[in-house]
Amino acid sequence: MLSQLSAWFWQERLWFPEGLGWADLEDRDGRVYAKAHDLWVALPIALVFLIIRQIFERTVATPLASLLGVKETVRLKAPHNPTLESYYCNITKNPTQSSVASLCKQTGSSERHVQRWFRRRRNQDRPSLLKKFREASWRFTFYLLAFIAGLAALIDKPWLYDVKEMWEGFPVLTLLTSQYWYYMIELGFYGSLLFSVASDVKRKDFKEQIVHHVATILLISFSWCVNYIRAGTLIMLVHDSSDYFLESAKMFNYAGWRNACNYIFIVFAAVFIITRLVFFPFWIVYCTWVYPVTVYDPFFGYYFFNGLLMVLQCLHIFWAVLIIRIAVRFLTNNEKVDDERSDKDETDESEEEEEEDEEEEEAEAKNHTKKNGPLLNGHSVHNNNHNKTE
């Protein structure tokens, strides 16, 4: 059964245009070609990235956060309440007004007390600024180094300047050492992101991020197997060209450097739109979608590869809308640049409410004192100092 499935999966008509096959990619005459089994190397590389990340965050990112002045907000912990904790964990983190009223009856607490408990409990689950900063600094470091390495590997390649050159001699394209390591490192890094997704900062576009990571891994793997490596290196270079700007803007945002964050974000927005909405669709996708059919008949691999590129392009448009919205708000109203995908601590409203709560508690305490007199350790203080009248 497995052998039949493997034979069907690797049949040449799915992966190659008519007249070409796996025999064309066998090593000979000193020429080396990409092999599917090479991709297994990315697994240990992904594990190494996870280890390096832990070391980097502790030894580099944490001291850097302290140097840049990353300050943690003091978060008040929600008091232990089994009823509210069970509702929070098993039903919802944001109860409706009717649910709050029901919980008030079950716990004997006021409505404001229950709402404040849920607010504090939600804040407890939100990642700290230090965690966000360390994650952003790790990604900034990788994306910057990856972009520099990719540019160094492609700077002297003809297909960087004329994308039609990526199909010259296809599929019999010799694998270069620089291409091998560029592919394996990128694939290993995205694999590590997929492994660490459960512990990383979760944002509102969490599902889109998962789709992006999976599509990227499939795209890198497929392009490697069918020797679309020249196209793959260009795609990776285009994606790495803007990401490090975003991560550096996040770092300055978490550190409270507003002006630096704002101006870097504007640079990021410009580079993102140019590379993802102009170069990518009209330069790379055009050459993978339109030009190949002038050389050979379309086949399954052709549709699959370009389908993955369309998935990425849809995500690019989704993120571009968010980016433009933030940029316009900053340029027109001079508002602070904030990541709309991130949850924010519920502090502004809560501080006012907590002040009101404290005033109410003080008033209740005064009323209680007036009724029962002064208290000492919970018991009334008796006046035993009687004046003697002579």
mmCIF file of C-alpha atoms in Angstrom:
data_model
loop_
_atom_site.group_PDB
_atom_site.id
_atom_site.type_symbol
_atom_site.label_atom_id
_atom_site.label_comp_id
_atom_site.label_asym_id
_atom_site.label_seq_id
_atom_site.Cartn_x
_atom_site.Cartn_y
_atom_site.Cartn_z
ATOM 1 C CA MET A 1 0.000 0.000 0.000
ATOM 2 C CA LEU A 2 2.730 2.476 0.977
ATOM 3 C CA SER A 3 4.831 1.521 -2.027
ATOM 4 C CA GLN A 4 1.875 2.141 -4.344
ATOM 5 C CA LEU A 5 1.180 5.496 -2.690
ATOM 6 C CA SER A 6 4.848 6.450 -2.987
ATOM 7 C CA ALA A 7 4.922 5.414 -6.660
ATOM 8 C CA TRP A 8 1.823 7.511 -7.356
ATOM 9 C CA PHE A 9 3.167 10.523 -5.430
ATOM 10 C CA TRP A 10 6.530 10.551 -7.194
ATOM 11 C CA GLN A 11 5.278 9.839 -10.711
ATOM 12 C CA GLU A 12 7.036 12.072 -13.210
ATOM 13 C CA ARG A 13 3.954 13.472 -14.904
ATOM 14 C CA LEU A 14 3.026 15.252 -11.660
ATOM 15 C CA TRP A 15 6.403 16.841 -11.081
ATOM 16 C CA PHE A 16 7.869 17.489 -14.524
ATOM 17 C CA PRO A 17 6.760 18.719 -17.932
ATOM 18 C CA GLU A 18 6.365 16.105 -20.653
ATOM 19 C CA GLY A 19 9.622 14.540 -21.799
ATOM 20 C CA LEU A 20 11.507 15.197 -18.552
ATOM 21 C CA GLY A 21 11.847 13.121 -15.389
ATOM 22 C CA TRP A 22 13.906 12.116 -12.371
ATOM 23 C CA ALA A 23 16.611 10.630 -14.587
ATOM 24 C CA ASP A 24 17.465 14.139 -15.729
ATOM 25 C CA LEU A 25 18.369 15.086 -12.143
ATOM 26 C CA GLU A 26 20.828 12.271 -11.472
ATOM 27 C CA ASP A 27 24.350 13.411 -10.567
ATOM 28 C CA ARG A 28 26.811 12.950 -13.416
ATOM 29 C CA ASP A 29 29.924 14.505 -14.914
ATOM 30 C CA GLY A 30 30.655 16.322 -11.664
ATOM 31 C CA ARG A 31 27.285 18.093 -11.746
ATOM 32 C CA VAL A 32 25.186 17.848 -8.554
ATOM 33 C CA TYR A 33 21.398 18.266 -8.443
ATOM 34 C CA ALA A 34 18.894 18.764 -5.636
ATOM 35 C CA LYS A 35 17.446 15.585 -4.100
ATOM 36 C CA ALA A 36 14.256 15.191 -2.081
ATOM 37 C CA HIS A 37 16.075 13.362 0.729
ATOM 38 C CA ASP A 38 18.277 16.442 1.236
ATOM 39 C CA LEU A 39 15.307 18.108 2.931
ATOM 40 C CA TRP A 40 15.713 15.907 6.026
ATOM 41 C CA VAL A 41 18.735 18.046 6.894
ATOM 42 C CA ALA A 42 16.310 20.873 7.727
ATOM 43 C CA LEU A 43 14.943 18.986 10.768
ATOM 44 C CA PRO A 44 18.156 19.012 12.847
ATOM 45 C CA ILE A 45 18.767 22.581 11.641
ATOM 46 C CA ALA A 46 15.334 23.551 13.020
ATOM 47 C CA LEU A 47 16.200 21.988 16.384
ATOM 48 C CA VAL A 48 19.537 23.823 16.406
ATOM 49 C CA PHE A 49 17.678 27.079 15.739
ATOM 50 C CA LEU A 50 15.436 26.430 18.746
ATOM 51 C CA ILE A 51 18.495 25.938 20.960
ATOM 52 C CA ILE A 52 20.305 28.978 19.550
ATOM 53 C CA ARG A 53 17.169 31.052 20.066
ATOM 54 C CA GLN A 54 17.011 30.191 23.782
ATOM 55 C CA ILE A 55 20.663 31.112 24.216
ATOM 56 C CA PHE A 56 20.277 34.298 22.169
ATOM 57 C CA GLU A 57 17.226 35.493 24.091
ATOM 58 C CA ARG A 58 18.935 34.984 27.440
ATOM 59 C CA THR A 59 22.422 36.266 26.642
ATOM 60 C CA VAL A 60 21.759 38.935 23.996
ATOM 61 C CA ALA A 61 18.095 39.978 23.850
ATOM 62 C CA THR A 62 17.526 40.339 27.602
ATOM 63 C CA PRO A 63 20.570 42.608 28.219
ATOM 64 C CA LEU A 64 19.653 44.576 25.088
ATOM 65 C CA ALA A 65 16.124 45.068 26.423
ATOM 66 C CA SER A 66 17.552 46.446 29.652
ATOM 67 C CA LEU A 67 19.895 48.732 27.710
ATOM 68 C CA LEU A 68 17.068 50.145 25.580
ATOM 69 C CA GLY A 69 14.888 50.663 28.643
ATOM 70 C CA VAL A 70 12.160 48.057 28.122
ATOM 71 C CA LYS A 71 9.923 48.493 31.165
ATOM 72 C CA GLU A 72 7.383 46.004 32.361
ATOM 73 C CA THR A 73 3.965 47.202 33.465
ATOM 74 C CA VAL A 74 2.936 46.031 36.904
ATOM 75 C CA ARG A 75 0.063 43.590 36.516
ATOM 76 C CA LEU A 76 -2.197 42.933 39.465
ATOM 77 C CA LYS A 77 -3.006 39.250 39.873
ATOM 78 C CA ALA A 78 -6.580 38.119 40.021
ATOM 79 C CA PRO A 79 -7.377 36.717 43.485
ATOM 80 C CA HIS A 80 -7.992 32.979 43.704
ATOM 81 C CA ASN A 81 -11.618 32.186 42.902
ATOM 82 C CA PRO A 82 -12.394 28.589 41.803
ATOM 83 C CA THR A 83 -15.792 29.489 40.308
ATOM 84 C CA LEU A 84 -14.511 32.328 38.146
ATOM 85 C CA GLU A 85 -11.340 30.400 37.223
ATOM 86 C CA SER A 86 -13.404 27.428 36.030
ATOM 87 C CA TYR A 87 -15.606 29.710 33.929
ATOM 88 C CA TYR A 88 -12.550 31.485 32.514
ATOM 89 C CA CYS A 89 -10.746 28.282 31.512
ATOM 90 C CA ASN A 90 -13.674 26.177 30.321
ATOM 91 C CA ILE A 91 -16.252 28.581 28.882
ATOM 92 C CA THR A 92 -14.965 32.005 27.851
ATOM 93 C CA LYS A 93 -12.490 34.698 28.837
ATOM 94 C CA ASN A 94 -14.975 37.448 27.992
ATOM 95 C CA PRO A 95 -18.307 36.797 29.729
ATOM 96 C CA THR A 96 -21.447 38.564 28.577
ATOM 97 C CA GLN A 97 -23.422 40.896 30.840
ATOM 98 C CA SER A 98 -25.940 38.162 31.647
ATOM 99 C CA SER A 99 -23.124 35.734 32.467
ATOM 100 C CA VAL A 100 -21.544 38.316 34.774
ATOM 101 C CA ALA A 101 -24.861 38.677 36.603
ATOM 102 C CA SER A 102 -25.089 34.899 37.002
ATOM 103 C CA LEU A 103 -21.498 34.716 38.297
ATOM 104 C CA CYS A 104 -22.285 37.488 40.799
ATOM 105 C CA LYS A 105 -25.016 35.327 42.283
ATOM 106 C CA GLN A 106 -22.768 32.245 42.400
ATOM 107 C CA THR A 107 -19.842 34.025 44.054
ATOM 108 C CA GLY A 108 -21.673 36.624 46.112
ATOM 109 C CA SER A 109 -19.523 39.345 44.560
ATOM 110 C CA SER A 110 -20.482 42.641 42.993
ATOM 111 C CA GLU A 111 -20.674 43.044 39.234
ATOM 112 C CA ARG A 112 -17.681 45.393 39.217
ATOM 113 C CA HIS A 113 -15.633 42.921 41.243
ATOM 114 C CA VAL A 114 -16.334 40.113 38.753
ATOM 115 C CA GLN A 115 -15.509 42.314 35.763
ATOM 116 C CA ARG A 116 -12.287 43.454 37.416
ATOM 117 C CA TRP A 117 -11.327 39.827 38.139
ATOM 118 C CA PHE A 118 -11.745 38.837 34.483
ATOM 119 C CA ARG A 119 -9.813 41.896 33.340
ATOM 120 C CA ARG A 120 -6.899 41.089 35.609
ATOM 121 C CA ARG A 121 -7.041 37.419 34.665
ATOM 122 C CA ARG A 122 -6.860 38.256 30.942
ATOM 123 C CA ASN A 123 -3.893 40.523 31.591
ATOM 124 C CA GLN A 124 -2.113 37.681 33.370
ATOM 125 C CA ASP A 125 -2.291 35.563 30.210
ATOM 126 C CA ARG A 126 -0.963 38.275 27.941
ATOM 127 C CA PRO A 127 2.745 38.018 27.077
ATOM 128 C CA SER A 128 5.067 40.431 28.808
ATOM 129 C CA LEU A 129 6.897 43.231 27.004
ATOM 130 C CA LEU A 130 10.182 41.444 27.627
ATOM 131 C CA LYS A 131 8.901 38.287 25.955
ATOM 132 C CA LYS A 132 7.702 40.297 22.944
ATOM 133 C CA PHE A 133 11.005 42.161 22.741
ATOM 134 C CA ARG A 134 13.093 38.985 22.870
ATOM 135 C CA GLU A 135 11.010 37.343 20.156
ATOM 136 C CA ALA A 136 11.233 40.424 17.920
ATOM 137 C CA SER A 137 14.997 40.743 18.434
ATOM 138 C CA TRP A 138 15.529 37.078 17.498
ATOM 139 C CA ARG A 139 13.531 37.422 14.297
ATOM 140 C CA PHE A 140 15.187 40.735 13.464
ATOM 141 C CA THR A 141 18.614 39.128 13.766
ATOM 142 C CA PHE A 142 17.708 36.171 11.560
ATOM 143 C CA TYR A 143 15.878 38.144 8.856
ATOM 144 C CA LEU A 144 18.692 40.682 8.594
ATOM 145 C CA LEU A 145 21.419 38.025 8.358
ATOM 146 C CA ALA A 146 19.306 35.942 5.955
ATOM 147 C CA PHE A 147 18.750 38.934 3.676
ATOM 148 C CA ILE A 148 22.465 39.790 3.652
ATOM 149 C CA ALA A 149 23.412 36.145 2.995
ATOM 150 C CA GLY A 150 20.790 35.789 0.261
ATOM 151 C CA LEU A 151 21.901 38.976 -1.435
ATOM 152 C CA ALA A 152 25.534 37.829 -1.286
ATOM 153 C CA ALA A 153 24.561 34.476 -2.827
ATOM 154 C CA LEU A 154 22.578 36.076 -5.674
ATOM 155 C CA ILE A 155 24.440 39.288 -6.382
ATOM 156 C CA ASP A 156 26.465 37.742 -9.213
ATOM 157 C CA LYS A 157 23.681 35.538 -10.609
ATOM 158 C CA PRO A 158 22.103 36.537 -13.932
ATOM 159 C CA TRP A 159 18.548 35.573 -12.844
ATOM 160 C CA LEU A 160 18.624 38.305 -10.176
ATOM 161 C CA TYR A 161 18.620 40.904 -12.980
ATOM 162 C CA ASP A 162 16.725 38.976 -15.671
ATOM 163 C CA VAL A 163 14.153 36.642 -14.141
ATOM 164 C CA LYS A 164 13.750 34.698 -17.386
ATOM 165 C CA GLU A 165 17.227 33.324 -16.733
ATOM 166 C CA MET A 166 15.759 31.210 -13.921
ATOM 167 C CA TRP A 167 14.354 28.832 -16.571
ATOM 168 C CA GLU A 168 17.472 28.673 -18.734
ATOM 169 C CA GLY A 169 18.300 24.951 -19.014
ATOM 170 C CA PHE A 170 15.447 23.865 -16.708
ATOM 171 C CA PRO A 171 15.253 21.354 -15.097
ATOM 172 C CA VAL A 172 18.917 20.402 -15.548
ATOM 173 C CA LEU A 173 20.218 23.168 -13.264
ATOM 174 C CA THR A 174 23.359 22.457 -11.259
ATOM 175 C CA LEU A 175 23.031 22.924 -7.505
ATOM 176 C CA LEU A 176 25.421 25.456 -6.011
ATOM 177 C CA THR A 177 26.754 25.229 -2.450
ATOM 178 C CA SER A 178 25.408 28.695 -1.623
ATOM 179 C CA GLN A 179 21.932 27.662 -2.845
ATOM 180 C CA TYR A 180 22.034 24.482 -0.758
ATOM 181 C CA TRP A 181 22.751 26.271 2.517
ATOM 182 C CA TYR A 182 20.409 29.165 1.739
ATOM 183 C CA TYR A 183 17.580 26.695 1.251
ATOM 184 C CA MET A 184 18.353 24.488 4.246
ATOM 185 C CA ILE A 185 18.760 27.419 6.657
ATOM 186 C CA GLU A 186 15.542 29.095 5.512
ATOM 187 C CA LEU A 187 13.621 25.822 5.670
ATOM 188 C CA GLY A 188 15.083 25.044 9.090
ATOM 189 C CA PHE A 189 14.143 28.486 10.409
ATOM 190 C CA TYR A 190 10.513 28.272 9.263
ATOM 191 C CA GLY A 191 10.392 24.762 10.681
ATOM 192 C CA SER A 192 11.545 26.132 14.046
ATOM 193 C CA LEU A 193 8.819 28.802 13.895
ATOM 194 C CA LEU A 194 6.248 26.077 13.348
ATOM 195 C CA PHE A 195 7.635 24.066 16.288
ATOM 196 C CA SER A 196 7.592 27.079 18.630
ATOM 197 C CA VAL A 197 4.226 28.471 17.560
ATOM 198 C CA ALA A 198 2.551 27.226 20.753
ATOM 199 C CA SER A 199 4.911 29.212 22.985
ATOM 200 C CA ASP A 200 5.372 32.301 20.799
ATOM 201 C CA VAL A 201 3.349 35.489 21.191
ATOM 202 C CA LYS A 202 -0.135 34.856 19.786
ATOM 203 C CA ARG A 203 -1.584 37.682 17.728
ATOM 204 C CA LYS A 204 -4.917 38.233 16.044
ATOM 205 C CA ASP A 205 -3.545 36.932 12.735
ATOM 206 C CA PHE A 206 -2.421 33.680 14.355
ATOM 207 C CA LYS A 207 -4.237 31.516 11.776
ATOM 208 C CA GLU A 208 -2.825 33.535 8.892
ATOM 209 C CA GLN A 209 0.665 33.101 10.340
ATOM 210 C CA ILE A 210 0.189 29.322 10.468
ATOM 211 C CA VAL A 211 -1.000 29.307 6.851
ATOM 212 C CA HIS A 212 2.012 31.426 5.889
ATOM 213 C CA HIS A 213 4.513 29.117 7.622
ATOM 214 C CA VAL A 214 2.965 25.959 6.119
ATOM 215 C CA ALA A 215 2.743 27.491 2.630
ATOM 216 C CA THR A 216 6.355 28.676 2.879
ATOM 217 C CA ILE A 217 7.606 25.255 3.971
ATOM 218 C CA LEU A 218 5.657 23.549 1.164
ATOM 219 C CA LEU A 219 6.903 26.098 -1.358
ATOM 220 C CA ILE A 220 10.544 25.707 -0.342
ATOM 221 C CA SER A 221 10.294 21.900 -0.268
ATOM 222 C CA PHE A 222 8.469 21.585 -3.583
ATOM 223 C CA SER A 223 10.727 24.031 -5.416
ATOM 224 C CA TRP A 224 13.723 22.074 -4.119
ATOM 225 C CA CYS A 225 12.392 18.713 -5.312
ATOM 226 C CA VAL A 226 11.621 19.844 -8.855
ATOM 227 C CA ASN A 227 14.676 22.108 -9.175
ATOM 228 C CA TYR A 228 12.783 25.420 -9.082
ATOM 229 C CA ILE A 229 15.693 26.585 -6.932
ATOM 230 C CA ARG A 230 16.458 29.759 -8.833
ATOM 231 C CA ALA A 231 12.867 30.911 -8.454
ATOM 232 C CA GLY A 232 12.896 29.837 -4.801
ATOM 233 C CA THR A 233 15.967 31.890 -3.934
ATOM 234 C CA LEU A 234 14.437 35.007 -5.484
ATOM 235 C CA ILE A 235 11.198 34.489 -3.533
ATOM 236 C CA MET A 236 13.067 34.084 -0.233
ATOM 237 C CA LEU A 237 15.184 37.167 -0.901
ATOM 238 C CA VAL A 238 12.109 39.301 -1.621
ATOM 239 C CA HIS A 239 10.431 38.160 1.599
ATOM 240 C CA ASP A 240 13.496 38.722 3.771
ATOM 241 C CA SER A 241 14.024 42.235 2.397
ATOM 242 C CA SER A 242 11.317 43.873 4.543
ATOM 243 C CA ASP A 243 10.791 41.638 7.573
ATOM 244 C CA TYR A 244 13.776 42.905 9.554
ATOM 245 C CA PHE A 245 12.412 46.471 9.343
ATOM 246 C CA LEU A 246 9.174 45.322 10.958
ATOM 247 C CA GLU A 247 10.942 43.460 13.757
ATOM 248 C CA SER A 248 13.229 46.419 14.511
ATOM 249 C CA ALA A 249 10.183 48.724 14.657
ATOM 250 C CA LYS A 250 8.603 46.343 17.166
ATOM 251 C CA MET A 251 11.760 46.390 19.283
ATOM 252 C CA PHE A 252 11.762 50.194 19.486
ATOM 253 C CA ASN A 253 8.026 50.181 20.151
ATOM 254 C CA TYR A 254 8.417 47.855 23.145
ATOM 255 C CA ALA A 255 11.302 50.017 24.400
ATOM 256 C CA GLY A 256 9.148 53.155 24.198
ATOM 257 C CA TRP A 257 11.226 54.844 21.486
ATOM 258 C CA ARG A 258 8.204 56.254 19.695
ATOM 259 C CA ASN A 259 9.863 58.337 16.977
ATOM 260 C CA ALA A 260 12.333 55.601 15.998
ATOM 261 C CA CYS A 261 9.497 53.070 15.850
ATOM 262 C CA ASN A 262 7.292 55.334 13.725
ATOM 263 C CA TYR A 263 9.919 56.217 11.131
ATOM 264 C CA ILE A 264 11.231 52.655 10.802
ATOM 265 C CA PHE A 265 7.656 51.441 10.364
ATOM 266 C CA ILE A 266 7.105 53.879 7.505
ATOM 267 C CA VAL A 267 10.267 52.574 5.829
ATOM 268 C CA PHE A 268 9.009 49.021 6.392
ATOM 269 C CA ALA A 269 5.609 49.869 4.899
ATOM 270 C CA ALA A 270 7.223 51.313 1.771
ATOM 271 C CA VAL A 271 9.587 48.347 1.305
ATOM 272 C CA PHE A 272 6.797 45.843 2.006
ATOM 273 C CA ILE A 273 4.432 47.351 -0.554
ATOM 274 C CA ILE A 274 7.131 47.641 -3.221
ATOM 275 C CA THR A 275 8.486 44.110 -2.745
ATOM 276 C CA ARG A 276 5.272 42.203 -1.931
ATOM 277 C CA LEU A 277 2.697 44.039 -4.028
ATOM 278 C CA VAL A 278 4.864 45.083 -6.989
ATOM 279 C CA PHE A 279 8.036 43.019 -7.402
ATOM 280 C CA PHE A 280 6.550 39.737 -6.191
ATOM 281 C CA PRO A 281 3.388 39.574 -8.356
ATOM 282 C CA PHE A 282 4.604 41.480 -11.437
ATOM 283 C CA TRP A 283 8.198 40.315 -11.457
ATOM 284 C CA ILE A 284 8.444 36.855 -9.936
ATOM 285 C CA VAL A 285 4.909 35.428 -10.222
ATOM 286 C CA TYR A 286 4.668 36.704 -13.781
ATOM 287 C CA CYS A 287 7.807 34.767 -14.673
ATOM 288 C CA THR A 288 6.588 31.578 -12.953
ATOM 289 C CA TRP A 289 3.025 31.793 -14.265
ATOM 290 C CA VAL A 290 3.221 33.313 -17.764
ATOM 291 C CA TYR A 291 6.694 32.657 -19.117
ATOM 292 C CA PRO A 292 7.011 28.856 -18.459
ATOM 293 C CA VAL A 293 4.015 27.997 -20.700
ATOM 294 C CA THR A 294 5.922 29.474 -23.616
ATOM 295 C CA VAL A 295 8.650 26.878 -23.013
ATOM 296 C CA TYR A 296 6.682 23.740 -22.092
ATOM 297 C CA ASP A 297 3.099 22.573 -21.547
ATOM 298 C CA PRO A 298 1.552 23.170 -18.091
ATOM 299 C CA PHE A 299 1.632 20.234 -15.648
ATOM 300 C CA PHE A 300 0.527 19.580 -12.066
ATOM 301 C CA GLY A 301 3.724 20.919 -10.505
ATOM 302 C CA TYR A 302 3.322 24.156 -12.442
ATOM 303 C CA TYR A 303 -0.199 24.693 -11.052
ATOM 304 C CA PHE A 304 0.763 23.585 -7.527
ATOM 305 C CA PHE A 305 3.776 25.892 -7.336
ATOM 306 C CA ASN A 306 1.896 28.924 -8.600
ATOM 307 C CA GLY A 307 -1.070 28.068 -6.366
ATOM 308 C CA LEU A 308 1.201 28.344 -3.337
ATOM 309 C CA LEU A 309 2.469 31.678 -4.633
ATOM 310 C CA MET A 310 -1.145 32.867 -4.879
ATOM 311 C CA VAL A 311 -1.733 31.861 -1.242
ATOM 312 C CA LEU A 312 1.264 33.972 -0.237
ATOM 313 C CA GLN A 313 0.028 36.869 -2.355
ATOM 314 C CA CYS A 314 -3.380 36.781 -0.653
ATOM 315 C CA LEU A 315 -1.627 36.980 2.714
ATOM 316 C CA HIS A 316 0.478 39.870 1.401
ATOM 317 C CA ILE A 317 -2.694 41.785 0.496
ATOM 318 C CA PHE A 318 -4.235 41.004 3.911
ATOM 319 C CA TRP A 319 -1.185 42.317 5.767
ATOM 320 C CA ALA A 320 -0.788 45.282 3.397
ATOM 321 C CA VAL A 321 -4.275 46.495 4.362
ATOM 322 C CA LEU A 322 -3.299 46.424 8.056
ATOM 323 C CA ILE A 323 0.004 48.160 7.337
ATOM 324 C CA ILE A 324 -1.561 50.924 5.220
ATOM 325 C CA ARG A 325 -4.236 51.498 7.855
ATOM 326 C CA ILE A 326 -1.596 51.995 10.560
ATOM 327 C CA ALA A 327 0.593 54.172 8.315
ATOM 328 C CA VAL A 328 -2.305 56.442 7.279
ATOM 329 C CA ARG A 329 -3.374 56.861 10.892
ATOM 330 C CA PHE A 330 0.160 57.884 11.845
ATOM 331 C CA LEU A 331 0.705 60.245 8.899
ATOM 332 C CA THR A 332 -2.674 62.005 9.184
ATOM 333 C CA ASN A 333 -3.201 62.102 12.959
ATOM 334 C CA ASN A 334 0.385 61.642 14.182
ATOM 335 C CA GLU A 335 -0.786 58.717 16.301
ATOM 336 C CA LYS A 336 1.596 56.211 17.803
ATOM 337 C CA VAL A 337 2.348 53.213 15.599
ATOM 338 C CA ASP A 338 0.860 50.119 17.251
ATOM 339 C CA ASP A 339 0.644 46.542 16.052
ATOM 340 C CA GLU A 340 -3.083 45.995 15.484
ATOM 341 C CA ARG A 341 -2.522 42.249 15.627
ATOM 342 C CA SER A 342 -1.395 42.341 19.285
ATOM 343 C CA ASP A 343 -3.667 42.328 22.298
ATOM 344 C CA LYS A 344 -3.127 45.253 24.632
ATOM 345 C CA ASP A 345 -3.277 45.273 28.415
ATOM 346 C CA GLU A 346 -6.600 46.533 29.726
ATOM 347 C CA THR A 347 -5.249 49.339 31.881
ATOM 348 C CA ASP A 348 -6.781 52.717 31.083
ATOM 349 C CA GLU A 349 -10.337 51.896 32.006
ATOM 350 C CA SER A 350 -9.353 49.571 34.819
ATOM 351 C CA GLU A 351 -7.268 52.187 36.626
ATOM 352 C CA GLU A 352 -10.232 54.544 36.842
ATOM 353 C CA GLU A 353 -12.539 51.775 37.950
ATOM 354 C CA GLU A 354 -10.080 50.501 40.521
ATOM 355 C CA GLU A 355 -9.784 54.027 41.958
ATOM 356 C CA GLU A 356 -13.570 54.145 42.211
ATOM 357 C CA ASP A 357 -13.555 50.712 43.843
ATOM 358 C CA GLU A 358 -10.981 51.853 46.384
ATOM 359 C CA GLU A 359 -13.077 54.918 47.195
ATOM 360 C CA GLU A 360 -16.161 52.739 47.645
ATOM 361 C CA GLU A 361 -14.251 50.330 49.882
ATOM 362 C CA GLU A 362 -12.976 53.239 51.979
ATOM 363 C CA ALA A 363 -16.502 54.612 52.269
ATOM 364 C CA GLU A 364 -17.824 51.213 53.329
ATOM 365 C CA ALA A 365 -15.067 50.903 55.894
ATOM 366 C CA LYS A 366 -15.924 54.337 57.327
ATOM 367 C CA ASN A 367 -19.606 53.450 57.540
ATOM 368 C CA HIS A 368 -18.726 50.208 59.255
ATOM 369 C CA THR A 369 -16.546 52.086 61.723
ATOM 370 C CA LYS A 370 -19.290 54.572 62.515
ATOM 371 C CA LYS A 371 -21.739 51.782 63.241
ATOM 372 C CA ASN A 372 -19.481 49.515 65.281
ATOM 373 C CA GLY A 373 -16.874 51.933 66.605
ATOM 374 C CA PRO A 374 -13.113 51.539 66.200
ATOM 375 C CA LEU A 375 -11.813 48.016 65.696
ATOM 376 C CA LEU A 376 -8.616 46.383 66.871
ATOM 377 C CA ASN A 377 -7.772 43.069 65.208
ATOM 378 C CA GLY A 378 -11.407 42.643 64.300
ATOM 379 C CA HIS A 379 -12.779 43.271 67.862
ATOM 380 C CA SER A 380 -14.319 46.372 69.354
ATOM 381 C CA VAL A 381 -12.036 48.428 71.552
ATOM 382 C CA HIS A 382 -13.589 48.939 74.992
ATOM 383 C CA ASN A 383 -12.851 52.100 76.906
ATOM 384 C CA ASN A 384 -11.814 51.004 80.379
ATOM 385 C CA ASN A 385 -10.323 54.346 81.407
ATOM 386 C CA HIS A 386 -13.053 55.707 83.655
ATOM 387 C CA ASN A 387 -12.678 59.168 85.108
ATOM 388 C CA LYS A 388 -13.159 59.220 88.848
ATOM 389 C CA THR A 389 -15.236 62.014 90.166
ATOM 390 C CA GLU A 390 -14.221 63.142 93.608
#
